[in-house]
Coordinates of C-alpha atoms and ligand atoms in Angstrom, one line a residue:
X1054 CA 44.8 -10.4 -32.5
X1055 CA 41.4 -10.6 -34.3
X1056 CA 42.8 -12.1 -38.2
X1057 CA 45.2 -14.1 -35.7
X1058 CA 42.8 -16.1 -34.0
X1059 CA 40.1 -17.7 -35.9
X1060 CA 37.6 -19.8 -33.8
X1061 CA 39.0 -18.5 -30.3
X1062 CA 36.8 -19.2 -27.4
X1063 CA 36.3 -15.9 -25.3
X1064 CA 38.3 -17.9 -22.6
X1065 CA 41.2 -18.6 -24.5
X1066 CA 41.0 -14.7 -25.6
X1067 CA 41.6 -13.9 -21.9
X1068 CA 44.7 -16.4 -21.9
X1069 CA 45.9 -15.2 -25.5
X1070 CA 45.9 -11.4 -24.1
X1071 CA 47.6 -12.1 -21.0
X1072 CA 50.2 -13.7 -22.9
X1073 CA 50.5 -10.8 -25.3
X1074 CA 50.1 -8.1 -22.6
X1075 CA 51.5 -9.8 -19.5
X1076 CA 48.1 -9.0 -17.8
X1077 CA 44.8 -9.5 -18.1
X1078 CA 42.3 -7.5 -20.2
X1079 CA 40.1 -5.3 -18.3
X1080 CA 37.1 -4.2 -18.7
X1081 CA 34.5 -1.1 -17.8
X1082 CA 30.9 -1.0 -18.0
X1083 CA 29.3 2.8 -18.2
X1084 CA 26.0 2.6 -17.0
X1085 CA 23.1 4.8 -18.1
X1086 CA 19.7 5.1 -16.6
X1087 CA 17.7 3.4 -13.8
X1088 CA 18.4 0.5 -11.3
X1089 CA 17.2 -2.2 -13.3
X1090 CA 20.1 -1.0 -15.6
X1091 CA 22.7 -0.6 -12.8
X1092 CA 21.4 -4.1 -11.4
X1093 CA 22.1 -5.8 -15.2
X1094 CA 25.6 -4.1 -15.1
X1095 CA 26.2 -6.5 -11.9
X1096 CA 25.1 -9.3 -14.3
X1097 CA 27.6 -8.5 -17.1
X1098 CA 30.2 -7.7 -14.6
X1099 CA 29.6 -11.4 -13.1
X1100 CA 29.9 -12.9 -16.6
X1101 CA 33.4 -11.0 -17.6
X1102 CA 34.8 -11.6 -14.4
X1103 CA 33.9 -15.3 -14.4
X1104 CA 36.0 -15.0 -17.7
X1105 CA 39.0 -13.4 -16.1
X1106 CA 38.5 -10.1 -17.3
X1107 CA 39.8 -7.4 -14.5
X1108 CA 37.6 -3.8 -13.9
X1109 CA 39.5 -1.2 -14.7
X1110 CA 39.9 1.9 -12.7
X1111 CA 39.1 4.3 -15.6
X1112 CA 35.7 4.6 -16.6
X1113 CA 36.8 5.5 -20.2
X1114 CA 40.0 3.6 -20.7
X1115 CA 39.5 -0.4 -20.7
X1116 CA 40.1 -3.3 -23.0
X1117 CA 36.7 -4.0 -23.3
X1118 CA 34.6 -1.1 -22.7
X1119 CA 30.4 -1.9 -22.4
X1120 CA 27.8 0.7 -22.6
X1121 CA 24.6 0.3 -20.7
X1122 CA 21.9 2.3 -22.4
X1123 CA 19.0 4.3 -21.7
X1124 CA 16.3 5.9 -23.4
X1125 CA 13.7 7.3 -21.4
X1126 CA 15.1 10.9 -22.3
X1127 CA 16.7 11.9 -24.7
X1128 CA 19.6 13.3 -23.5
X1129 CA 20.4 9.8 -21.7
X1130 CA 20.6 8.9 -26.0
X1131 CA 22.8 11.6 -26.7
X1132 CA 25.2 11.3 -23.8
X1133 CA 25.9 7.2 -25.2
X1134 CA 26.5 8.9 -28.9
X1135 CA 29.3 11.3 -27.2
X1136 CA 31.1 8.9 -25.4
X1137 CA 31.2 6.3 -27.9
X1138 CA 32.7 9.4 -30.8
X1139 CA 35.5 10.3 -28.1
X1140 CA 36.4 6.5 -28.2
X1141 CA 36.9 5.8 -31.7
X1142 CA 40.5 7.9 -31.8
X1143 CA 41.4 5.3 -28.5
X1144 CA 40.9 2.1 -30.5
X1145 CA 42.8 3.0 -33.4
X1146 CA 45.5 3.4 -30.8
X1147 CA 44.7 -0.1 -29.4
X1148 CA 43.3 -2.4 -31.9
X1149 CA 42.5 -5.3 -29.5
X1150 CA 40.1 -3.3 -28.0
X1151 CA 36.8 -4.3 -28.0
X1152 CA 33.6 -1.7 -27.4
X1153 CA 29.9 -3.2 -26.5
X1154 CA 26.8 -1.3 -26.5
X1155 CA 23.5 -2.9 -24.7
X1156 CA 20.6 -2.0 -22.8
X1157 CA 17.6 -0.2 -23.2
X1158 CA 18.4 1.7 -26.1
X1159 CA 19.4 -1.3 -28.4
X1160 CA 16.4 -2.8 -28.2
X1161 CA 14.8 -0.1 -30.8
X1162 CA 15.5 -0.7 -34.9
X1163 CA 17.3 3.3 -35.0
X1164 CA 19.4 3.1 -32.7
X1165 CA 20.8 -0.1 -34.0
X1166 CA 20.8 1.3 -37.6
X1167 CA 22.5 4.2 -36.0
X1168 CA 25.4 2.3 -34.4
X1169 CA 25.4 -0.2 -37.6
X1170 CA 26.6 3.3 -40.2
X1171 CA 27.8 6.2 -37.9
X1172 CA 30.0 3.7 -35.2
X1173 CA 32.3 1.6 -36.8
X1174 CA 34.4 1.4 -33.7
X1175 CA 31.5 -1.1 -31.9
X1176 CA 32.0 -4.8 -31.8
X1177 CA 29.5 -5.8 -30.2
X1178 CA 25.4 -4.8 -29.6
X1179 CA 23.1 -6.9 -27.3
X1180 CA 19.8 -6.2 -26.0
X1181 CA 18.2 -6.2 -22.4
X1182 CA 17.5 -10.2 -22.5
X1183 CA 20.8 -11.5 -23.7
X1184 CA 23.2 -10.6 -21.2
X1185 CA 24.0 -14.2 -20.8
X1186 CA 24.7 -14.6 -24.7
X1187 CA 28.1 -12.2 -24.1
X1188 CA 31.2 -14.5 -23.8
X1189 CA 29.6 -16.3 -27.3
X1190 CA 28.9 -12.6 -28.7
X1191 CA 32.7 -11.6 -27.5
X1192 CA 33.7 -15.2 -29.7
X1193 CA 31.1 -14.7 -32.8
X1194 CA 32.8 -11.3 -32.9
X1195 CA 36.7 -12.0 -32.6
X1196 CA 36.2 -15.2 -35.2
X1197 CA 34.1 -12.8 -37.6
X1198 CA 35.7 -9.5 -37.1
X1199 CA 32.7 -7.9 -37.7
X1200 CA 30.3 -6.6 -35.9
X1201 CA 27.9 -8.8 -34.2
X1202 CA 24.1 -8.4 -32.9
X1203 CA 22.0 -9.9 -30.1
X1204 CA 18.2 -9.4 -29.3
X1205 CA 16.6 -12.4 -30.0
X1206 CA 17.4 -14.7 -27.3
X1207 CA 15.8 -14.8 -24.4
X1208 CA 17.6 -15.1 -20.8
X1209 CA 15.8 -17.6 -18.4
X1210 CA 14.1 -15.0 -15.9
X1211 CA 14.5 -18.1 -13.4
X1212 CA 18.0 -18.5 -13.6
X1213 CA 19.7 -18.5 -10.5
X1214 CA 23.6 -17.9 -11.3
X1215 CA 25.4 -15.9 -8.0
X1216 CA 25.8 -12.0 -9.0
X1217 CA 28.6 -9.9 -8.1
X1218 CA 27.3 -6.5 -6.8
X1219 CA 28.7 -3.4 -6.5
X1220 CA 28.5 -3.7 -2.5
X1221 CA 28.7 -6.4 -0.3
X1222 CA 25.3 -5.9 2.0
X1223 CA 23.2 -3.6 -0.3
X1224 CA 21.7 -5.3 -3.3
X1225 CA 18.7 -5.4 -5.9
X1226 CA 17.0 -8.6 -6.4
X1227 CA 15.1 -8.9 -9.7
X1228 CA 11.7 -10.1 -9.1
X1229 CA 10.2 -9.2 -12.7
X1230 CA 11.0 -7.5 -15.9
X1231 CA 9.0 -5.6 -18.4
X1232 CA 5.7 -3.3 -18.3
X1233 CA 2.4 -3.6 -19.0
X1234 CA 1.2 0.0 -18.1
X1235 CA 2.4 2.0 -21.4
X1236 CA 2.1 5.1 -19.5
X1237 CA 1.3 7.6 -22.8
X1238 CA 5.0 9.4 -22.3
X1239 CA 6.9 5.7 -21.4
X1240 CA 9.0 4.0 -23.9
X1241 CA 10.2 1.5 -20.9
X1242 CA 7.7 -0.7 -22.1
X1243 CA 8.7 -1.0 -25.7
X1244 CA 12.7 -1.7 -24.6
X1245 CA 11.7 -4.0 -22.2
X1246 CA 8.8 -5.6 -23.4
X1247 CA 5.8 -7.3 -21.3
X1248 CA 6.0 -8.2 -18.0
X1249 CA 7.0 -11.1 -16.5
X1250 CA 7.2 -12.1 -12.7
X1251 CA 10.6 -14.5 -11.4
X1252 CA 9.1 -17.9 -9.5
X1253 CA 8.9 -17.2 -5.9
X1254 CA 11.8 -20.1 -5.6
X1255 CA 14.2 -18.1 -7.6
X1256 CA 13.6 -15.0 -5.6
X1257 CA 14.3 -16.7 -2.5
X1258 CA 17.2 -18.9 -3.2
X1259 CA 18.6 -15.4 -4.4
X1260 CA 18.0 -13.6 -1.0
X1261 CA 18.7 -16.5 1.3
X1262 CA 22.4 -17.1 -0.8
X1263 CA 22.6 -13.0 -0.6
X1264 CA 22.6 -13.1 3.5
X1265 CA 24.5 -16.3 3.5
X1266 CA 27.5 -13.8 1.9
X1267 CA 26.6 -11.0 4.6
X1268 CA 23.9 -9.0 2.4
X1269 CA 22.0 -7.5 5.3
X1270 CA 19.6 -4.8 3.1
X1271 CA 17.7 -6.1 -0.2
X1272 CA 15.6 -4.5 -2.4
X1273 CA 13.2 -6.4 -4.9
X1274 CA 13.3 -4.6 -8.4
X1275 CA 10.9 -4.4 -11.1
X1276 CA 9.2 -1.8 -13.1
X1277 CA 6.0 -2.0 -11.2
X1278 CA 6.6 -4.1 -8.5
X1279 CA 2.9 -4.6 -7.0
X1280 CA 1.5 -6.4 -9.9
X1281 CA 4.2 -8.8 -9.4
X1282 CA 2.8 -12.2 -9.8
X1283 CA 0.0 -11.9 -12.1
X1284 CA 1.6 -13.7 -14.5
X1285 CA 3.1 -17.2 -13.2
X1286 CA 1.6 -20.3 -13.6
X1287 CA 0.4 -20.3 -9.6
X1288 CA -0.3 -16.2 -9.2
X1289 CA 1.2 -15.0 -6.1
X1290 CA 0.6 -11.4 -4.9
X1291 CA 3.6 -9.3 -4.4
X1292 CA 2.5 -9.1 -0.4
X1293 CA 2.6 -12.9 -0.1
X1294 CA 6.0 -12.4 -1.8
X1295 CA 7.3 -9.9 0.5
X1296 CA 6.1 -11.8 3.0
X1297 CA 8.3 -14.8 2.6
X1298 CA 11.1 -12.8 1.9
X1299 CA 10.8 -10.7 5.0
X1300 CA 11.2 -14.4 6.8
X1301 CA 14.1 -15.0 5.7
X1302 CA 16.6 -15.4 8.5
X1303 CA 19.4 -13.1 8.7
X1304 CA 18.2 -10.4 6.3
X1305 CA 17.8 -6.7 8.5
X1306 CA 16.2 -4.5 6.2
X1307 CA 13.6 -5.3 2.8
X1308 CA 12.7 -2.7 0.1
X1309 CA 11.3 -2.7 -2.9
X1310 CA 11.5 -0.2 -6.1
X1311 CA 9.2 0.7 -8.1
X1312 CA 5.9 1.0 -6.7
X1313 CA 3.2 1.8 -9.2
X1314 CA 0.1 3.9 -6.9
X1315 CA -3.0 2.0 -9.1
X1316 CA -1.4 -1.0 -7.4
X1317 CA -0.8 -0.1 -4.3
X1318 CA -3.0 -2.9 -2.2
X1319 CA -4.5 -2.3 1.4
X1320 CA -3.6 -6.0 1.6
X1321 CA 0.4 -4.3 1.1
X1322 CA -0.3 -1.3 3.1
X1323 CA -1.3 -3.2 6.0
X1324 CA 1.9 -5.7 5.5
X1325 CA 4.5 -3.0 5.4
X1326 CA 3.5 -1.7 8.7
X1327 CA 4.0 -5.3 10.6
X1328 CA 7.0 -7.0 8.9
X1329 CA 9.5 -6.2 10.7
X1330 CA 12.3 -6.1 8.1
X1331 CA 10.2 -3.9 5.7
X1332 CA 12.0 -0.5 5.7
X1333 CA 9.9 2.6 6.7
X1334 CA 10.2 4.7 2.9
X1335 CA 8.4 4.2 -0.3
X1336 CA 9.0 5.7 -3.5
X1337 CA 6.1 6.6 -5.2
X1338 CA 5.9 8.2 -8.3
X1339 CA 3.0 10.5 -9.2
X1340 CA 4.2 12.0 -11.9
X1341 CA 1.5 14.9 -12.1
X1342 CA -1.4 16.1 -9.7
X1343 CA -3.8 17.3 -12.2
X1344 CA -6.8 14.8 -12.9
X1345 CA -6.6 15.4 -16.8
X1346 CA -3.2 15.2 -16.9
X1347 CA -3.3 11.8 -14.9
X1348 CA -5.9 10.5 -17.3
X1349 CA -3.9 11.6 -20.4
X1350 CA -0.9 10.0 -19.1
X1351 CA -2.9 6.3 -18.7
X1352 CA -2.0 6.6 -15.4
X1353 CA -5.0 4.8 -13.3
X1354 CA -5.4 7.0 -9.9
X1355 CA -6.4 10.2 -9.3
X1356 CA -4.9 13.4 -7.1
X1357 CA -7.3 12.1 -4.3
X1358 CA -7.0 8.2 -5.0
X1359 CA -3.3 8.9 -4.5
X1360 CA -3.0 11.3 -1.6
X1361 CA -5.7 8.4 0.1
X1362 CA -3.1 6.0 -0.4
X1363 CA -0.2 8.3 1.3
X1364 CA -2.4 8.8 4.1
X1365 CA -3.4 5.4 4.4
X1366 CA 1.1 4.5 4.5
X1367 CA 1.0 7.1 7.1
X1368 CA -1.0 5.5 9.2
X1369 CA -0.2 2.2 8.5
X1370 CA 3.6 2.5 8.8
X1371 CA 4.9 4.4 11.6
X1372 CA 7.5 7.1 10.6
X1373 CA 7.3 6.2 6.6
X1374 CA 8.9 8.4 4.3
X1375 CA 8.4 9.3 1.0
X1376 CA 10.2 9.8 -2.5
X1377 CA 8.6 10.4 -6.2
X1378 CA 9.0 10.8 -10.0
X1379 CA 7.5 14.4 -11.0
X1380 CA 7.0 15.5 -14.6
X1381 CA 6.0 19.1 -15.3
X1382 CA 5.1 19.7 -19.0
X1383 CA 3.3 17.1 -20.3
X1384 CA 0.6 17.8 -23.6
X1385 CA -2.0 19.8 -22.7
X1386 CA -0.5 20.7 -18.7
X1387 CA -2.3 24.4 -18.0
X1388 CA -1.1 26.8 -15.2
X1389 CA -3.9 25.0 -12.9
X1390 CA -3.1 21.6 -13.8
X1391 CA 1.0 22.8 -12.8
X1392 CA -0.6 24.0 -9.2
X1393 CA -2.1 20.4 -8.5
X1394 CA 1.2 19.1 -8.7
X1395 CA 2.9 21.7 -6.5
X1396 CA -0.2 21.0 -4.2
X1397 CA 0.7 17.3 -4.1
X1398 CA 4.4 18.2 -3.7
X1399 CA 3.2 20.2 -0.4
X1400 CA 1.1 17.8 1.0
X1401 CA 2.7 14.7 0.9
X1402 CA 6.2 16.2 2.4
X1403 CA 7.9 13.8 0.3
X1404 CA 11.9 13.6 1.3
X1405 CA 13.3 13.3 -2.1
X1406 CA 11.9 13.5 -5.4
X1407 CA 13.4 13.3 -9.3
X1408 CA 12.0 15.9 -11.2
X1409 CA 11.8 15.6 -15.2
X1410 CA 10.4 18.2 -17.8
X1411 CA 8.3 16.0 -20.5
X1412 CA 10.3 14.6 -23.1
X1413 CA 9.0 13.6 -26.3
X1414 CA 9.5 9.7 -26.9
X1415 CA 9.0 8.5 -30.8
X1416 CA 6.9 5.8 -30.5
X1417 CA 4.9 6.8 -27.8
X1418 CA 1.5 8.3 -27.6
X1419 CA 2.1 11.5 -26.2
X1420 CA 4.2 11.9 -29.0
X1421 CA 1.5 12.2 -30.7
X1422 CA -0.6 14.6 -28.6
X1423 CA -1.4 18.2 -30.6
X1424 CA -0.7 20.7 -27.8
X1425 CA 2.3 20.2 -27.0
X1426 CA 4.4 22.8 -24.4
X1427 CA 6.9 25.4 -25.2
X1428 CA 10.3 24.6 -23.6
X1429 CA 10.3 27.7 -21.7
X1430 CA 7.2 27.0 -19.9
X1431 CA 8.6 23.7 -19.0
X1432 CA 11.5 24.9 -17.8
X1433 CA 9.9 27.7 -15.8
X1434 CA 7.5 25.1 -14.5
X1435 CA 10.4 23.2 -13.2
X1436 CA 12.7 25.6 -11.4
X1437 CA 9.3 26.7 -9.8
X1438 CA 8.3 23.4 -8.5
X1439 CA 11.6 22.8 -7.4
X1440 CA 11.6 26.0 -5.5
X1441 CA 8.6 24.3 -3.2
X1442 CA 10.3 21.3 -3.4
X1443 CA 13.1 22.2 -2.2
X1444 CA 12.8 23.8 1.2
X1445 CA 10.6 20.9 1.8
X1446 CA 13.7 18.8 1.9
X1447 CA 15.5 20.9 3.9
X1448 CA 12.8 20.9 6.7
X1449 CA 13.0 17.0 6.7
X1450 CA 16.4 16.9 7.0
X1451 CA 16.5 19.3 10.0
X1452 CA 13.8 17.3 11.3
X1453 CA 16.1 14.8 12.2
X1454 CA 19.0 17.0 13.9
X1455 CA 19.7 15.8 17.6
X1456 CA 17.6 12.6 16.9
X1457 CA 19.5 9.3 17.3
X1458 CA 19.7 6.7 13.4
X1459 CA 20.8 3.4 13.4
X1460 CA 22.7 3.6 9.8
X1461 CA 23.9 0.6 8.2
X1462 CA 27.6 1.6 6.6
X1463 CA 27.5 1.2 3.1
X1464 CA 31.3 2.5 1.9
X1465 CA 33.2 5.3 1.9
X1466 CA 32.5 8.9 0.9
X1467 CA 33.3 10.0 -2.3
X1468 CA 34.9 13.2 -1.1
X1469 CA 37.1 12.3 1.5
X1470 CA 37.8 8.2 2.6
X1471 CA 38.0 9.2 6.1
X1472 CA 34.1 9.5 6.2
X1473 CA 31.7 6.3 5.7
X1474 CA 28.2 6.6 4.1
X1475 CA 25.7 4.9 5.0
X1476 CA 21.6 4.9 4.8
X1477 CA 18.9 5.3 7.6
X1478 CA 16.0 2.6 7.6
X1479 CA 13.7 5.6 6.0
X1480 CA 16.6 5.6 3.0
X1481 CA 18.3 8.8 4.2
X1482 CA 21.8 9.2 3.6
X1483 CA 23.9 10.0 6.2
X1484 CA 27.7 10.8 6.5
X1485 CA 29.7 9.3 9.3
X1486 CA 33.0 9.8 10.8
X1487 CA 34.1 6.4 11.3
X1488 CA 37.3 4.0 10.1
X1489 CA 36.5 1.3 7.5
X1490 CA 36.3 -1.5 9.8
X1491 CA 32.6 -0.5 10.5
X1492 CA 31.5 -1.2 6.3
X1493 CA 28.9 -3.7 6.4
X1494 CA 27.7 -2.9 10.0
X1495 CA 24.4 -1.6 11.7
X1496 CA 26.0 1.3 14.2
X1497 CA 23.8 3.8 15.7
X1498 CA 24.3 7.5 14.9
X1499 CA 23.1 10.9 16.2
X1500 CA 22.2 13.5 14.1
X1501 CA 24.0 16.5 14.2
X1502 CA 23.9 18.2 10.9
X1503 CA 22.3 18.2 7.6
X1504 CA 21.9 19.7 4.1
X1505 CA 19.1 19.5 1.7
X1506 CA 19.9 16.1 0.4
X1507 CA 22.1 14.3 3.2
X1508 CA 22.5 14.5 6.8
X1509 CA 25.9 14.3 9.4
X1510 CA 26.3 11.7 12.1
X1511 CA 28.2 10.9 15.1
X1512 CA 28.9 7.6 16.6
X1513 CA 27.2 6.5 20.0
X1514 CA 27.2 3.6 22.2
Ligands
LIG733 N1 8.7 2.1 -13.7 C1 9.0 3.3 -13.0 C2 10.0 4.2 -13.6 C3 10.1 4.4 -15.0 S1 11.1 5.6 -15.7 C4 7.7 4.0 -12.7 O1 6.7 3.6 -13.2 O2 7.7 4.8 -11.9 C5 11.5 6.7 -14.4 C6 10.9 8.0 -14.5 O3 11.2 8.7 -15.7 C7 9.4 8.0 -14.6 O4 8.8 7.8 -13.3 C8 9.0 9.3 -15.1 O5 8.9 10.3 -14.1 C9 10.2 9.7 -16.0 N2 9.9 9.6 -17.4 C10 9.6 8.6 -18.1 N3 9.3 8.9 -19.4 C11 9.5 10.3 -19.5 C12 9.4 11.2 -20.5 N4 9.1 10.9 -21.8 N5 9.8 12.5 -20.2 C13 10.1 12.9 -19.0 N6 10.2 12.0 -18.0 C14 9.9 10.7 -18.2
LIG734 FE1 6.9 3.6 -17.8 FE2 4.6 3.7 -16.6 FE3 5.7 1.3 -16.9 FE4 6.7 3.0 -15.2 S1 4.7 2.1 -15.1 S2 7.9 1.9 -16.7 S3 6.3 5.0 -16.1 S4 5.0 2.7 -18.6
LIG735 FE1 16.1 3.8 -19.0 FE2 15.6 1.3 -19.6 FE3 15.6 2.1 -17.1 S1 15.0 3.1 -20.7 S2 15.0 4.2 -17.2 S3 17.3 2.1 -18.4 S4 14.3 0.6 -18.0

């Protein structure tokens, strides 16, 4: 198809494969890393759709298959590097194939050299701020035949284009992109570069055409979602923000993700617990509970400063819960630092938490740091913390037996299509024996089982 078709507009290549194929081309996107990833996947699924591509059912078997990257471990790398080998024997079997790799991880000069010599079987590479550049990529491609690159141009953080998400009434709303913080083990702000706040106008033209289609919960998105603002031409704080958003008619429930503590205002504290569409959960990393290792980290806040804050939530916001990032490991961590985390991890009660041990990130400072710790304390350090952590949970979740949830029914279970999931207003998931018709609804549930990381609930009136 490729020497055929000099000069073919990505359109026509939809029209010129449905002719050949008697259907149209479809297409997968594999998705690596964090929301903001998972959100930008909805963007590129938009654009190909818009084009008449069709998703395919199989992650692994498309016309055009896209690989959204991460890099913030670097086993996130390594998974990318395995998928895209088992793929090359599956193109030679289907030449018109096309394979795309974006995201966080092609924003860095080796892993583009990387693709460039060991991955012939790649088409196409774009970076985190040209999504919108794909249909001409897909073109520049099939009139070249050679591989084609992307990260210069910038997307228009303003733009307004309606997304296709994954789910009808759940969605993310980007409100900013990039980092300023260069936390010493981050690389998130070298793939995604400075940060940079949407206008207020954007946002809400967003939301109020999400609700117009039924969205009923939201959730603003952005690295560090408090400083949101600082940056456009009229600063706005991220409370005045959520403020206007929260009044938008229609809307049930608001969240945002990812809260940064340093940033975390009283002005904010005092909002959550009086707009009425703000959700009752935060998640809040901490990352480590030592002092030292807080300072180390260029994080901002102290063990006290933070667990101030959480107290402050918990007064502020009536039945909050709480979910955090943990790293155990980083340069320099001793035993005692290692028991300020667990001490955090005990008094906060938090209901879910993502545990990481310290990766080393070229590029980054702590890369750099001397005293570096052995894997096996690491991983000791882990299974430990997760054995406070995880009983913690469980006492949550029993918490809520016999108590009555209004869940908003997200979509079927994975496991078995005759149960619905859904999410409680404090972001729990619950499981709910329901039929179909009730997807997209607000039904009230009681609780009347649970395991560590979900609970079981009934219908009532
Ligand atoms: N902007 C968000 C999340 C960034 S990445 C925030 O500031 O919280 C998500 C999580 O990955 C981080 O919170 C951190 O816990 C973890 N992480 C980032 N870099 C890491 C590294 N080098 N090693 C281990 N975990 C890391
Ligand atoms: Fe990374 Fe820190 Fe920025 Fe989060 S706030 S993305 S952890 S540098
Ligand atoms: Fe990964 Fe990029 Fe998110 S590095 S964690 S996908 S911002």
């Amino acid at each position: 198809m490729k020497e055929n078709n000099n000069k073919l507009a990505s359109n026509s290549y939809v029209n010129l494969f449905i002719n050949r194929h008697q259907h149209a081309p479809t297409y997968s996107i594999i998705t690596h890393g964090c929301q903001m990833n998972e959100h930008d996947s909805e963007k590129i699924k938009t654009l190909l759709e818009n084009m008449g591509f069709e998703q395919s059912d199989e992650k692994l078997d498309a016309d055009f298959i896209i690989f959204n990257t991460c890099l913030v471990r670097e086993n996130a790398e390594m998974k990318v590097y395995g998928q895209l080998g088992a793929l090359k024997n599956l193109k030679r079997e289907n030449p018109d194939m096309l394979i795309a790799v974006c995201g966080c991880m092609m924003q860095t000069g080796p892993a583009r050299d990387i693709i460039r010599e060991k991955y012939p079987q790649v088409d196409i590479v774009f970076g985190v701020n040209n999504i919108n550049s794909l249909p001409y990529l897909i073109d520049r491609h099939l009139s070249s035949g050679k591989l084609v690159v992307d990260i210069e141009r910038k997307d228009d953080i303003d733009e307004d284009i309606a997304i296709k998400r994954e789910n009808e009434y759940v969605g993310y709303v980007n409100i900013m992109t990039g980092c300023n913080n260069f936390c010493t083990y981050c690389i998130v702000p070298y793939a995604r570069g400075r940060e940079q706040s949407r206008s207020v106008e954007s946002i809400l033209s967003e939301v109020k055409r999400m609700v117009d289609q039924g969205y009923k919960d939201i959730t603003l998105l952005g690295q560090n979602v408090n400083s949101y603002g600082k940056t456009l031409e009229n600063p706005v704080t991220f409370t005045e923000l959520l403020t206007k958003v929260n009044d938008v008619e229609g809307l049930e429930r608001l969240r945002f993700l990812t809260s940064h503590p340093k940033d975390i205002s009283d002005e904010l504290i005092n909002a959550m617990g009086k707009l009425d569409k703000v959700c009752e959960n935060i998640h809040l990393p901490f990352q480590a509970g030592s002092n030292s290792v807080l300072e180390r980290m260029h994080r901002k806040y102290t063990k006290e400063s933070y667990l101030e804050k959480i107290e402050k939530l918990k007064k502020s916001v009536q039945g909050i819960t709480f979910s955090t990032d943990i790293i155990v490991g980083f340069p320099g961590e001793t035993e005692e630092d290692f028991q300020d985390t667990l001490d955090v991890v005990r008094k906060v009660g938090y209901e879910q938490a993502f545990t990481f041990k310290y990766n080393r990130r070229p590029g980054t400072k702590a890369d750099l740091f001397e005293d570096q710790v052995d894997e096996d304390v690491k991983q000791d350090r882990l299974e430990r913390l997760l054995d406070v952590a995880y009983p913690i949970f469980y006492e949550k979740n029993k918490s809520y037996l016999g108590t009555i949830q209004e869940v908003l029914i997200e979509g079927e279970s994975k496991n078995n299509p005759e149960v619905m999931t859904g999410r409680t207003r404090t972001f729990k998931l619950v499981n709910v024996k329901c039929d179909k018709s009730y997807i997209g609804k607000l039904v009230n549930t009681k609780i009347v089982d649970f395991n560590s990381f979900a609970l079981t609930g009934e219908m009532v009136d």
